[in-house]
Amino acid sequence: MSQRLGIAVIGAGMAGRAHASAWRAAPTVGTGELPDLELVSVCDIAGDLAAATASRYGFSRHDTNWQDIAMADDIDIVSVVVANSLHREIVEALLAAGKHVLCEKPLTDTVDDARAMVTAAENADSIGRLGFTFRRAPGLAAIRDFINDGTLGEVHHINAWYWTDYACSPTAPMSWRYKGELGSGALADVGSHLTDTVEFLAGPISSVSGGRFHTAITSRPLPLGHVVGHDHVEVSDEYEPVGNDDYAGFGVEFATGSGILQVSRIAAGHPNSLGVEVFCANGSASFDFRFPGQIVLNQSIDGHAATGLTTIQLGPEHPYIADGLAMAAPGVGVGQNDGFTFQARAFLDEVAGRPDAESLPRCARFSDGLHALEVRDAVIASANDNGTAKEVGA
């Protein structure tokens, strides 16, 4: 095991801050020893933002050029948290330089770039992994355990949604999030989390149908300053067309059943509502991220409800709680920031060479990110063909 690991974050926006905070907190969750960690640098083209984030989370310095991170001898691990279109160039350079890379989702913009990134990771001496933090939600992990251990059994159908409202305002400033073709908006952004969540519970999506998109706000004002995450800044009187989707909906097929998925960035009143209901051979379960400390469970016998719908407060007997929360008790609560911390700890365990059985579940592979893009492209193809069913990866 290495005696020291130097850490950097490229991207100091909303998700970049979540990664920076997670690296700082990661040694406080999980079990077992880790190498000494040094928080080295936060990098962003906006130097003032990089400096502020570095100072806030205890990093030694800030940089404004990602190439400096790739060349730095004192950096071993890098989070890449920038616009999707920039992922491939940066990640491939970091891997070539021997850095371990944790890339924010989605992996990139296109399937071709994703395939190249998968190859780069497979050929690298270092580790490349992808950030799907909802896999770390204790409630979703508990439902997955109930499915896999036979309590619920195989999934027959699923209803899932990810509703956000960050784009509700027509004066929200234009940014990279609103540029690109249909499928690169809400579907690529929050939809990548949702399809991964569905596959985490029900297995790989094999085909999609009924694909449809809607763009409610068709133009946005140009910002007069730097846009961080979903922040609003002062805007000009000049508007630019929105190229991608505010809403997407589609059906999915998987090995044991089917389901309906919806994503939105204009769902007023829902700042961050990921939800899922699974209906299984031996009952059902649901999870709603607005109530992250609980799940609802029903067990059945021969198709008849044996327990009714029972709300379960997550506690130390459920995944992540006992070794993840300082106050590991039912009703205390868990949130999305915790997911970033669990993810960082899992990545550190892998980099440090700790066995699977002694660490948190491994992070997603780049191949998972490629598959998510193939699902996205199948939705786009379905929408372009009047909802016709399309095989994933075909």
PDB file of N, CA, C and O in Angstrom, residues 5 7 23 26-27 34-35 37 77 343-354:
ATOM      1  N   LEU A   5      -1.127   9.530  -0.813  1.00  0.00           N
ATOM      2  CA  LEU A   5      -1.857   9.763  -2.046  1.00  0.00           C
ATOM      3  C   LEU A   5      -2.210  11.245  -2.131  1.00  0.00           C
ATOM      4  O   LEU A   5      -2.872  11.788  -1.244  1.00  0.00           O
ATOM      5  N   ILE A   7      -4.213  14.298  -3.969  1.00  0.00           N
ATOM      6  CA  ILE A   7      -5.532  14.358  -4.620  1.00  0.00           C
ATOM      7  C   ILE A   7      -5.761  15.743  -5.213  1.00  0.00           C
ATOM      8  O   ILE A   7      -5.413  16.771  -4.618  1.00  0.00           O
ATOM      9  N   TRP A  23     -13.497  14.100  -0.766  1.00  0.00           N
ATOM     10  CA  TRP A  23     -12.130  13.623  -0.524  1.00  0.00           C
ATOM     11  C   TRP A  23     -11.702  13.961   0.901  1.00  0.00           C
ATOM     12  O   TRP A  23     -10.993  13.190   1.551  1.00  0.00           O
ATOM     13  N   ALA A  26     -13.707  11.409   3.183  1.00  0.00           N
ATOM     14  CA  ALA A  26     -13.662   9.971   2.882  1.00  0.00           C
ATOM     15  C   ALA A  26     -13.019   9.113   3.964  1.00  0.00           C
ATOM     16  O   ALA A  26     -13.511   8.006   4.250  1.00  0.00           O
ATOM     17  N   PRO A  27     -11.927   9.549   4.601  1.00  0.00           N
ATOM     18  CA  PRO A  27     -11.327   8.679   5.627  1.00  0.00           C
ATOM     19  C   PRO A  27     -12.220   8.448   6.836  1.00  0.00           C
ATOM     20  O   PRO A  27     -11.939   7.552   7.647  1.00  0.00           O
ATOM     21  N   LEU A  34      -6.161   3.543   5.462  1.00  0.00           N
ATOM     22  CA  LEU A  34      -5.858   4.123   4.164  1.00  0.00           C
ATOM     23  C   LEU A  34      -4.476   4.763   4.229  1.00  0.00           C
ATOM     24  O   LEU A  34      -3.982   5.096   5.310  1.00  0.00           O
ATOM     25  N   PRO A  35      -3.843   4.979   3.072  1.00  0.00           N
ATOM     26  CA  PRO A  35      -2.610   5.771   3.070  1.00  0.00           C
ATOM     27  C   PRO A  35      -2.897   7.185   3.557  1.00  0.00           C
ATOM     28  O   PRO A  35      -4.050   7.626   3.615  1.00  0.00           O
ATOM     29  N   LEU A  37      -3.502  10.931   3.131  1.00  0.00           N
ATOM     30  CA  LEU A  37      -4.055  11.676   2.005  1.00  0.00           C
ATOM     31  C   LEU A  37      -3.618  13.126   2.092  1.00  0.00           C
ATOM     32  O   LEU A  37      -3.627  13.735   3.160  1.00  0.00           O
ATOM     33  N   ILE A  77      -4.342  11.064  -7.595  1.00  0.00           N
ATOM     34  CA  ILE A  77      -5.766  10.834  -7.848  1.00  0.00           C
ATOM     35  C   ILE A  77      -6.405  12.136  -8.296  1.00  0.00           C
ATOM     36  O   ILE A  77      -6.163  13.193  -7.702  1.00  0.00           O
ATOM     37  N   GLN A 343     -18.584   7.279  -2.254  1.00  0.00           N
ATOM     38  CA  GLN A 343     -17.946   7.017  -3.544  1.00  0.00           C
ATOM     39  C   GLN A 343     -16.436   7.263  -3.468  1.00  0.00           C
ATOM     40  O   GLN A 343     -15.635   6.458  -3.959  1.00  0.00           O
ATOM     41  N   ALA A 344     -16.041   8.373  -2.853  1.00  0.00           N
ATOM     42  CA  ALA A 344     -14.619   8.681  -2.732  1.00  0.00           C
ATOM     43  C   ALA A 344     -13.901   7.616  -1.912  1.00  0.00           C
ATOM     44  O   ALA A 344     -12.787   7.187  -2.254  1.00  0.00           O
ATOM     45  N   ARG A 345     -14.542   7.164  -0.822  1.00  0.00           N
ATOM     46  CA  ARG A 345     -13.919   6.133   0.004  1.00  0.00           C
ATOM     47  C   ARG A 345     -13.764   4.827  -0.788  1.00  0.00           C
ATOM     48  O   ARG A 345     -12.723   4.161  -0.718  1.00  0.00           O
ATOM     49  N   ALA A 346     -14.785   4.467  -1.562  1.00  0.00           N
ATOM     50  CA  ALA A 346     -14.704   3.250  -2.367  1.00  0.00           C
ATOM     51  C   ALA A 346     -13.551   3.335  -3.369  1.00  0.00           C
ATOM     52  O   ALA A 346     -12.826   2.356  -3.600  1.00  0.00           O
ATOM     53  N   PHE A 347     -13.370   4.499  -3.971  1.00  0.00           N
ATOM     54  CA  PHE A 347     -12.279   4.674  -4.931  1.00  0.00           C
ATOM     55  C   PHE A 347     -10.928   4.584  -4.228  1.00  0.00           C
ATOM     56  O   PHE A 347      -9.993   3.943  -4.725  1.00  0.00           O
ATOM     57  N   LEU A 348     -10.816   5.196  -3.062  1.00  0.00           N
ATOM     58  CA  LEU A 348      -9.571   5.114  -2.301  1.00  0.00           C
ATOM     59  C   LEU A 348      -9.257   3.676  -1.910  1.00  0.00           C
ATOM     60  O   LEU A 348      -8.090   3.243  -1.958  1.00  0.00           O
ATOM     61  N   ASP A 349     -10.275   2.920  -1.506  1.00  0.00           N
ATOM     62  CA  ASP A 349     -10.061   1.507  -1.173  1.00  0.00           C
ATOM     63  C   ASP A 349      -9.464   0.760  -2.354  1.00  0.00           C
ATOM     64  O   ASP A 349      -8.530  -0.049  -2.197  1.00  0.00           O
ATOM     65  N   GLU A 350     -10.007   1.015  -3.553  1.00  0.00           N
ATOM     66  CA  GLU A 350      -9.516   0.304  -4.734  1.00  0.00           C
ATOM     67  C   GLU A 350      -8.098   0.731  -5.081  1.00  0.00           C
ATOM     68  O   GLU A 350      -7.242  -0.112  -5.378  1.00  0.00           O
ATOM     69  N   VAL A 351      -7.837   2.037  -5.067  1.00  0.00           N
ATOM     70  CA  VAL A 351      -6.496   2.520  -5.379  1.00  0.00           C
ATOM     71  C   VAL A 351      -5.476   1.975  -4.382  1.00  0.00           C
ATOM     72  O   VAL A 351      -4.341   1.620  -4.746  1.00  0.00           O
ATOM     73  N   ALA A 352      -5.886   1.876  -3.124  1.00  0.00           N
ATOM     74  CA  ALA A 352      -4.987   1.376  -2.085  1.00  0.00           C
ATOM     75  C   ALA A 352      -4.804  -0.139  -2.154  1.00  0.00           C
ATOM     76  O   ALA A 352      -3.979  -0.687  -1.421  1.00  0.00           O
ATOM     77  N   GLY A 353      -5.555  -0.817  -3.012  1.00  0.00           N
ATOM     78  CA  GLY A 353      -5.402  -2.253  -3.189  1.00  0.00           C
ATOM     79  C   GLY A 353      -6.113  -3.101  -2.161  1.00  0.00           C
ATOM     80  O   GLY A 353      -5.807  -4.287  -2.011  1.00  0.00           O
ATOM     81  N   ARG A 354      -7.096  -2.515  -1.478  1.00  0.00           N
ATOM     82  CA  ARG A 354      -7.836  -3.297  -0.491  1.00  0.00           C
ATOM     83  C   ARG A 354      -8.772  -4.270  -1.208  1.00  0.00           C
ATOM     84  O   ARG A 354      -9.409  -3.929  -2.212  1.00  0.00           O
TER      85      ARG A 354
END
